[in-house]
mmCIF file of C-alpha atoms in Angstrom:
data_model
loop_
_atom_site.group_PDB
_atom_site.id
_atom_site.type_symbol
_atom_site.label_atom_id
_atom_site.label_comp_id
_atom_site.label_asym_id
_atom_site.label_seq_id
_atom_site.Cartn_x
_atom_site.Cartn_y
_atom_site.Cartn_z
ATOM 1 C CA UNK A 18 29.439 -93.378 47.064
ATOM 2 C CA UNK A 19 32.829 -91.800 47.721
ATOM 3 C CA UNK A 20 34.121 -88.269 47.348
ATOM 4 C CA UNK A 21 35.970 -87.261 44.205
ATOM 5 C CA UNK A 22 38.457 -84.609 43.239
ATOM 6 C CA UNK A 23 37.330 -81.289 41.661
ATOM 7 C CA UNK A 24 35.737 -81.443 38.232
ATOM 8 C CA UNK A 25 38.088 -83.100 35.760
ATOM 9 C CA UNK A 26 38.706 -82.141 32.149
ATOM 10 C CA UNK A 27 36.660 -85.139 31.027
ATOM 11 C CA UNK A 28 33.911 -87.093 32.735
ATOM 12 C CA UNK A 29 32.759 -90.418 31.304
ATOM 13 C CA UNK A 30 29.047 -90.937 31.850
ATOM 14 C CA UNK A 31 29.188 -94.399 30.291
ATOM 15 C CA UNK A 32 31.635 -95.627 32.930
ATOM 16 C CA UNK A 33 30.030 -93.826 35.856
ATOM 17 C CA UNK A 34 27.247 -94.869 38.211
ATOM 18 C CA UNK A 35 24.309 -92.559 38.933
ATOM 19 C CA UNK A 36 25.894 -91.844 42.339
ATOM 20 C CA UNK A 37 29.148 -90.761 40.686
ATOM 21 C CA UNK A 38 27.228 -88.619 38.216
ATOM 22 C CA UNK A 39 25.377 -86.964 41.112
ATOM 23 C CA UNK A 40 28.704 -86.017 42.688
ATOM 24 C CA UNK A 41 29.931 -84.578 39.400
ATOM 25 C CA UNK A 42 26.767 -82.477 39.190
ATOM 26 C CA UNK A 43 27.116 -81.410 42.827
ATOM 27 C CA UNK A 44 30.605 -80.093 42.129
ATOM 28 C CA UNK A 45 29.275 -78.053 39.218
ATOM 29 C CA UNK A 46 26.464 -76.619 41.357
ATOM 30 C CA UNK A 47 28.622 -75.579 44.302
ATOM 31 C CA UNK A 48 31.184 -74.011 41.952
ATOM 32 C CA UNK A 49 28.581 -71.331 41.183
ATOM 33 C CA UNK A 50 27.866 -70.567 44.840
ATOM 34 C CA UNK A 51 30.377 -67.734 45.337
ATOM 35 C CA UNK A 52 29.157 -65.823 42.261
ATOM 36 C CA UNK A 53 25.526 -66.146 43.337
ATOM 37 C CA UNK A 54 26.220 -65.021 46.887
ATOM 38 C CA UNK A 55 28.328 -62.094 45.707
ATOM 39 C CA UNK A 56 25.319 -60.717 43.832
ATOM 40 C CA UNK A 57 22.929 -61.636 46.662
ATOM 41 C CA UNK A 58 24.953 -59.723 49.233
ATOM 42 C CA UNK A 59 25.262 -56.663 46.989
ATOM 43 C CA UNK A 60 21.550 -56.623 46.174
ATOM 44 C CA UNK A 61 21.955 -55.908 42.452
ATOM 45 C CA UNK A 62 19.080 -54.740 40.303
ATOM 46 C CA UNK A 63 16.514 -57.187 38.903
ATOM 47 C CA UNK A 64 15.253 -57.016 35.332
ATOM 48 C CA UNK A 65 12.386 -58.740 33.540
ATOM 49 C CA UNK A 66 12.772 -61.322 30.779
ATOM 50 C CA UNK A 67 10.558 -61.380 27.705
ATOM 51 C CA UNK A 68 8.022 -63.584 29.502
ATOM 52 C CA UNK A 69 7.866 -61.177 32.429
ATOM 53 C CA UNK A 70 9.735 -63.418 34.882
ATOM 54 C CA UNK A 71 12.573 -61.872 36.907
ATOM 55 C CA UNK A 72 16.259 -62.421 36.211
ATOM 56 C CA UNK A 73 19.336 -61.153 38.034
ATOM 57 C CA UNK A 74 23.044 -60.967 37.390
ATOM 58 C CA UNK A 75 23.336 -64.041 39.619
ATOM 59 C CA UNK A 76 21.362 -66.104 37.082
ATOM 60 C CA UNK A 77 23.679 -65.261 34.207
ATOM 61 C CA UNK A 78 26.921 -65.548 36.178
ATOM 62 C CA UNK A 79 25.987 -68.891 37.724
ATOM 63 C CA UNK A 80 24.864 -70.294 34.393
ATOM 64 C CA UNK A 81 28.145 -69.313 32.730
ATOM 65 C CA UNK A 82 30.185 -70.995 35.478
ATOM 66 C CA UNK A 83 28.166 -74.208 35.513
ATOM 67 C CA UNK A 84 27.984 -74.532 31.743
ATOM 68 C CA UNK A 85 31.716 -73.925 31.413
ATOM 69 C CA UNK A 86 32.444 -76.746 33.867
ATOM 70 C CA UNK A 87 30.021 -79.093 32.148
ATOM 71 C CA UNK A 88 31.111 -78.266 28.598
ATOM 72 C CA UNK A 89 34.786 -78.885 29.428
ATOM 73 C CA UNK A 90 34.081 -82.157 31.220
ATOM 74 C CA UNK A 91 31.414 -83.615 28.899
ATOM 75 C CA UNK A 92 31.751 -81.754 25.582
ATOM 76 C CA UNK A 93 29.516 -84.110 23.610
ATOM 77 C CA UNK A 94 26.552 -84.033 25.978
ATOM 78 C CA UNK A 95 23.846 -81.419 25.230
ATOM 79 C CA UNK A 96 23.361 -78.833 27.959
ATOM 80 C CA UNK A 97 19.999 -77.104 28.340
ATOM 81 C CA UNK A 98 20.308 -74.107 30.667
ATOM 82 C CA UNK A 99 17.492 -71.717 31.532
ATOM 83 C CA UNK A 100 18.886 -68.384 30.427
ATOM 84 C CA UNK A 101 20.329 -69.688 27.150
ATOM 85 C CA UNK A 102 17.086 -71.548 26.448
ATOM 86 C CA UNK A 103 15.150 -68.314 26.831
ATOM 87 C CA UNK A 104 17.232 -66.790 24.023
ATOM 88 C CA UNK A 105 16.550 -69.405 21.360
ATOM 89 C CA UNK A 106 15.760 -73.020 20.422
ATOM 90 C CA UNK A 107 17.290 -75.897 22.376
ATOM 91 C CA UNK A 108 18.282 -79.439 21.443
ATOM 92 C CA UNK A 109 18.018 -82.542 23.583
ATOM 93 C CA UNK A 110 19.140 -86.135 23.140
ATOM 94 C CA UNK A 111 18.612 -89.463 24.855
ATOM 95 C CA UNK A 112 21.047 -88.134 27.448
ATOM 96 C CA UNK A 113 21.322 -84.428 28.278
ATOM 97 C CA UNK A 114 21.969 -82.031 31.147
ATOM 98 C CA UNK A 115 19.490 -79.542 32.631
ATOM 99 C CA UNK A 116 20.694 -76.446 34.466
ATOM 100 C CA UNK A 117 18.701 -73.946 36.499
ATOM 101 C CA UNK A 118 21.343 -71.510 37.718
ATOM 102 C CA UNK A 119 18.996 -69.788 40.164
ATOM 103 C CA UNK A 120 15.723 -71.485 41.035
ATOM 104 C CA UNK A 121 13.570 -69.214 43.121
ATOM 105 C CA UNK A 122 14.545 -65.809 41.768
ATOM 106 C CA UNK A 123 11.605 -64.276 43.653
ATOM 107 C CA UNK A 124 12.993 -65.754 46.865
ATOM 108 C CA UNK A 125 16.416 -64.371 45.942
ATOM 109 C CA UNK A 126 14.949 -60.906 45.451
ATOM 110 C CA UNK A 127 12.960 -61.194 48.695
ATOM 111 C CA UNK A 128 16.243 -62.140 50.424
ATOM 112 C CA UNK A 129 14.773 -65.056 52.387
ATOM 113 C CA UNK A 130 17.525 -67.515 51.398
ATOM 114 C CA UNK A 131 15.137 -70.041 49.820
ATOM 115 C CA UNK A 132 16.741 -70.211 46.377
ATOM 116 C CA UNK A 133 18.782 -73.004 44.848
ATOM 117 C CA UNK A 134 21.248 -73.892 42.110
ATOM 118 C CA UNK A 135 20.067 -76.985 40.239
ATOM 119 C CA UNK A 136 21.901 -79.361 37.905
ATOM 120 C CA UNK A 137 20.477 -82.670 36.632
ATOM 121 C CA UNK A 138 21.232 -85.473 34.214
ATOM 122 C CA UNK A 139 18.358 -86.748 32.073
ATOM 123 C CA UNK A 140 18.514 -90.160 30.451
ATOM 124 C CA UNK A 141 15.688 -91.692 28.408
ATOM 125 C CA UNK A 142 13.251 -89.108 29.749
ATOM 126 C CA UNK A 143 14.045 -89.572 33.454
ATOM 127 C CA UNK A 144 16.252 -87.621 35.889
ATOM 128 C CA UNK A 145 18.831 -90.244 36.882
ATOM 129 C CA UNK A 146 21.019 -87.911 38.969
ATOM 130 C CA UNK A 147 20.791 -84.397 40.327
ATOM 131 C CA UNK A 148 22.203 -81.847 42.743
ATOM 132 C CA UNK A 149 20.426 -79.024 44.550
ATOM 133 C CA UNK A 150 22.579 -76.411 46.275
ATOM 134 C CA UNK A 151 21.160 -73.719 48.556
ATOM 135 C CA UNK A 152 24.146 -71.392 49.004
ATOM 136 C CA UNK A 153 22.470 -68.943 51.402
ATOM 137 C CA UNK A 154 21.568 -71.899 53.634
ATOM 138 C CA UNK A 155 24.892 -73.654 53.126
ATOM 139 C CA UNK A 156 23.133 -76.942 52.277
ATOM 140 C CA UNK A 157 23.638 -79.424 49.465
ATOM 141 C CA UNK A 158 21.421 -82.311 48.400
ATOM 142 C CA UNK A 159 22.414 -84.793 45.700
ATOM 143 C CA UNK A 160 21.140 -88.120 44.523
ATOM 144 C CA UNK A 161 21.654 -90.878 41.964
ATOM 145 C CA UNK A 162 20.996 -94.390 43.254
ATOM 146 C CA UNK A 163 21.039 -92.974 46.794
ATOM 147 C CA UNK A 164 20.321 -89.503 48.126
ATOM 148 C CA UNK A 165 22.390 -87.440 50.546
ATOM 149 C CA UNK A 166 22.394 -84.070 52.311
ATOM 150 C CA UNK A 167 25.294 -82.192 53.873
ATOM 151 C CA UNK A 168 26.349 -78.769 55.025
ATOM 152 C CA UNK A 169 28.293 -77.046 52.247
ATOM 153 C CA UNK A 170 29.598 -73.567 53.069
ATOM 154 C CA UNK A 171 30.021 -71.306 50.060
ATOM 155 C CA UNK A 172 33.490 -71.498 48.558
ATOM 156 C CA UNK A 173 34.567 -74.565 50.554
ATOM 157 C CA UNK A 174 34.121 -77.131 47.779
ATOM 158 C CA UNK A 175 32.442 -80.529 48.016
ATOM 159 C CA UNK A 176 32.400 -81.725 51.648
ATOM 160 C CA UNK A 177 34.166 -84.940 52.573
ATOM 161 C CA UNK A 178 32.006 -88.054 52.397
ATOM 162 C CA UNK A 179 32.217 -88.454 56.188
ATOM 163 C CA UNK A 180 29.992 -85.383 56.441
ATOM 164 C CA UNK A 181 27.238 -86.645 54.155
ATOM 165 C CA UNK A 182 24.000 -87.994 55.613
ATOM 166 C CA UNK A 183 21.905 -90.406 53.599
ATOM 167 C CA UNK A 184 18.268 -89.363 53.358
ATOM 168 C CA UNK A 185 15.108 -91.371 52.860
ATOM 169 C CA UNK A 186 11.425 -90.494 52.570
ATOM 170 C CA UNK A 187 9.093 -91.419 55.389
ATOM 171 C CA UNK A 188 5.921 -93.500 55.404
ATOM 172 C CA UNK A 189 2.966 -91.149 55.212
ATOM 173 C CA UNK A 190 1.261 -90.572 58.579
ATOM 174 C CA UNK A 191 -2.504 -90.464 58.951
ATOM 175 C CA UNK A 192 -2.406 -86.676 58.606
ATOM 176 C CA UNK A 193 0.038 -85.226 56.094
ATOM 177 C CA UNK A 194 2.564 -82.430 56.096
ATOM 178 C CA UNK A 195 2.045 -80.484 52.880
ATOM 179 C CA UNK A 196 4.470 -78.184 51.117
ATOM 180 C CA UNK A 197 3.190 -75.394 48.907
ATOM 181 C CA UNK A 198 5.031 -72.912 46.780
ATOM 182 C CA UNK A 199 5.683 -69.627 48.558
ATOM 183 C CA UNK A 200 5.242 -67.649 45.333
ATOM 184 C CA UNK A 201 2.915 -69.790 43.189
ATOM 185 C CA UNK A 202 -0.354 -71.068 44.633
ATOM 186 C CA UNK A 203 -3.693 -71.295 42.808
ATOM 187 C CA UNK A 204 -7.254 -72.584 43.027
ATOM 188 C CA UNK A 205 -6.365 -76.001 41.576
ATOM 189 C CA UNK A 206 -3.768 -76.484 44.295
ATOM 190 C CA UNK A 207 -6.275 -75.492 46.962
ATOM 191 C CA UNK A 208 -8.859 -77.908 45.552
ATOM 192 C CA UNK A 209 -6.340 -80.745 45.578
ATOM 193 C CA UNK A 210 -5.304 -80.013 49.146
ATOM 194 C CA UNK A 211 -8.912 -79.831 50.318
ATOM 195 C CA UNK A 212 -9.252 -83.574 49.618
ATOM 196 C CA UNK A 213 -6.256 -84.532 51.790
ATOM 197 C CA UNK A 214 -6.003 -85.157 55.547
ATOM 198 C CA UNK A 215 -3.576 -82.367 56.481
ATOM 199 C CA UNK A 216 -1.844 -81.911 59.801
ATOM 200 C CA UNK A 217 0.515 -79.132 58.769
ATOM 201 C CA UNK A 218 0.992 -76.874 55.767
ATOM 202 C CA UNK A 219 4.276 -75.122 55.086
ATOM 203 C CA UNK A 220 5.478 -72.742 52.413
ATOM 204 C CA UNK A 221 8.920 -73.102 50.883
ATOM 205 C CA UNK A 222 10.563 -71.625 47.804
ATOM 206 C CA UNK A 223 12.342 -73.267 44.877
ATOM 207 C CA UNK A 224 13.299 -76.943 44.690
ATOM 208 C CA UNK A 225 13.760 -77.078 48.467
ATOM 209 C CA UNK A 226 10.317 -78.681 48.595
ATOM 210 C CA UNK A 227 11.513 -81.836 46.821
ATOM 211 C CA UNK A 228 14.493 -82.041 49.161
ATOM 212 C CA UNK A 229 12.391 -81.664 52.301
ATOM 213 C CA UNK A 230 10.188 -84.563 51.220
ATOM 214 C CA UNK A 231 13.324 -86.552 50.434
ATOM 215 C CA UNK A 232 14.564 -85.925 53.981
ATOM 216 C CA UNK A 233 11.299 -87.195 55.440
ATOM 217 C CA UNK A 234 10.313 -83.737 56.692
ATOM 218 C CA UNK A 235 7.109 -83.523 54.635
ATOM 219 C CA UNK A 236 4.835 -85.778 52.605
ATOM 220 C CA UNK A 237 3.442 -84.080 49.512
ATOM 221 C CA UNK A 238 4.013 -81.105 47.213
ATOM 222 C CA UNK A 239 1.390 -80.393 44.519
ATOM 223 C CA UNK A 240 2.154 -78.007 41.668
ATOM 224 C CA UNK A 241 -0.583 -77.111 39.204
ATOM 225 C CA UNK A 242 0.939 -73.876 37.938
ATOM 226 C CA UNK A 243 3.467 -73.760 35.093
ATOM 227 C CA UNK A 244 7.055 -74.925 35.526
ATOM 228 C CA UNK A 245 9.900 -75.746 33.183
ATOM 229 C CA UNK A 246 11.900 -78.959 33.190
ATOM 230 C CA UNK A 247 14.989 -77.230 34.575
ATOM 231 C CA UNK A 248 12.896 -76.064 37.545
ATOM 232 C CA UNK A 249 12.113 -79.602 38.665
ATOM 233 C CA UNK A 250 14.722 -82.046 37.318
ATOM 234 C CA UNK A 251 17.379 -81.835 40.048
ATOM 235 C CA UNK A 252 14.901 -81.892 42.927
ATOM 236 C CA UNK A 253 12.998 -84.700 41.216
ATOM 237 C CA UNK A 254 16.237 -86.710 40.931
ATOM 238 C CA UNK A 255 17.025 -86.228 44.622
ATOM 239 C CA UNK A 256 13.505 -87.204 45.658
ATOM 240 C CA UNK A 257 13.475 -90.317 43.453
ATOM 241 C CA UNK A 258 16.860 -91.351 44.876
ATOM 242 C CA UNK A 259 15.395 -90.949 48.374
ATOM 243 C CA UNK A 260 12.493 -93.279 47.495
ATOM 244 C CA UNK A 261 9.826 -90.761 46.491
ATOM 245 C CA UNK A 262 7.870 -90.199 43.305
ATOM 246 C CA UNK A 263 6.859 -87.223 41.166
ATOM 247 C CA UNK A 264 3.718 -87.989 39.194
ATOM 248 C CA UNK A 265 1.824 -86.216 36.455
ATOM 249 C CA UNK A 266 -1.970 -86.080 36.468
ATOM 250 C CA UNK A 267 -2.178 -89.437 34.673
ATOM 251 C CA UNK A 268 -0.241 -91.023 37.532
ATOM 252 C CA UNK A 269 2.929 -91.529 35.466
ATOM 253 C CA UNK A 270 6.413 -90.351 36.505
ATOM 254 C CA UNK A 271 7.064 -86.803 35.355
ATOM 255 C CA UNK A 272 8.846 -87.032 31.988
ATOM 256 C CA UNK A 273 11.701 -84.923 30.635
ATOM 257 C CA UNK A 274 12.892 -83.979 27.181
ATOM 258 C CA UNK A 275 9.428 -82.770 26.110
ATOM 259 C CA UNK A 276 10.785 -80.746 23.232
ATOM 260 C CA UNK A 277 7.350 -80.528 21.579
ATOM 261 C CA UNK A 278 6.098 -78.715 24.670
ATOM 262 C CA UNK A 279 9.165 -76.424 24.758
ATOM 263 C CA UNK A 280 10.286 -78.305 27.891
ATOM 264 C CA UNK A 281 7.252 -77.134 29.842
ATOM 265 C CA UNK A 282 5.886 -79.382 32.576
ATOM 266 C CA UNK A 283 2.246 -80.018 33.138
ATOM 267 C CA UNK A 284 0.764 -80.261 36.610
ATOM 268 C CA UNK A 285 2.426 -82.730 38.963
ATOM 269 C CA UNK A 286 2.413 -83.968 42.545
ATOM 270 C CA UNK A 287 5.559 -84.968 44.435
ATOM 271 C CA UNK A 288 5.061 -87.647 47.087
ATOM 272 C CA UNK A 289 7.372 -89.181 49.619
ATOM 273 C CA UNK A 290 5.323 -92.342 50.114
ATOM 274 C CA UNK A 291 4.269 -94.032 46.865
ATOM 275 C CA UNK A 292 1.548 -95.915 48.768
ATOM 276 C CA UNK A 293 0.017 -92.572 49.753
ATOM 277 C CA UNK A 294 0.187 -91.475 46.120
ATOM 278 C CA UNK A 295 -1.842 -94.543 45.135
ATOM 279 C CA UNK A 296 -4.283 -94.044 47.995
ATOM 280 C CA UNK A 297 -5.016 -90.386 47.403
ATOM 281 C CA UNK A 298 -4.369 -90.186 43.672
ATOM 282 C CA UNK A 299 -2.239 -87.668 41.822
ATOM 283 C CA UNK A 300 -5.031 -85.138 41.451
#
């Protein structure tokens, strides 16, 4: 994988590898970083959406920037972005883009830095490439065929390829490091965790949990509460590229493009080591 120039007027998915697509998505994600951090540093007011979930000016600004980049570069590819999707019906195709302009709005409001900007490419129901940018942390993860992490200061653009570090999941130890959502934990999650040999349990916000497993810093992340496809797609893509798996409760890879379910995910478990997933089961 090699570095590319800033987002071009046109991007040809048909002629691009998953690694090249991941870079294209990474450029779109980091382009929104300055707008998000501007709102973060000012501490603007939060309002509630129709479903009661929080939204900030950072969500809408970041989504506009990302979608503008994507629409200019790939005008014929459907884009499903969180805030637009909340306003009306969405359309997907065999290939489409998923955008979460601010994953972890509660973390954003709490000002703990654990929020991300997520962009993913879905093809035939699977996330084949994705980018996760944590602007407050200055970190970028992206993956297609391979997965990488690098420092990415806000406003500096995509770092040179010499600064990227390839990441890979680890083999599960006898006692696992578990990641749980900082804002969303429930009795089903606790029941699942009670059946595992756990050495350490950590809380993290947003899609950072997928990325930590991809880096080999943790082993499993269960999520039994509700999520949307744009919440998980980019982190899922990075984790898969790093050698991990995200399984539903039937033990199948988490699927995308579930238009009949309004793009809602069911329960899932993200694993670094697929052998551990088989040993302990997905639920």
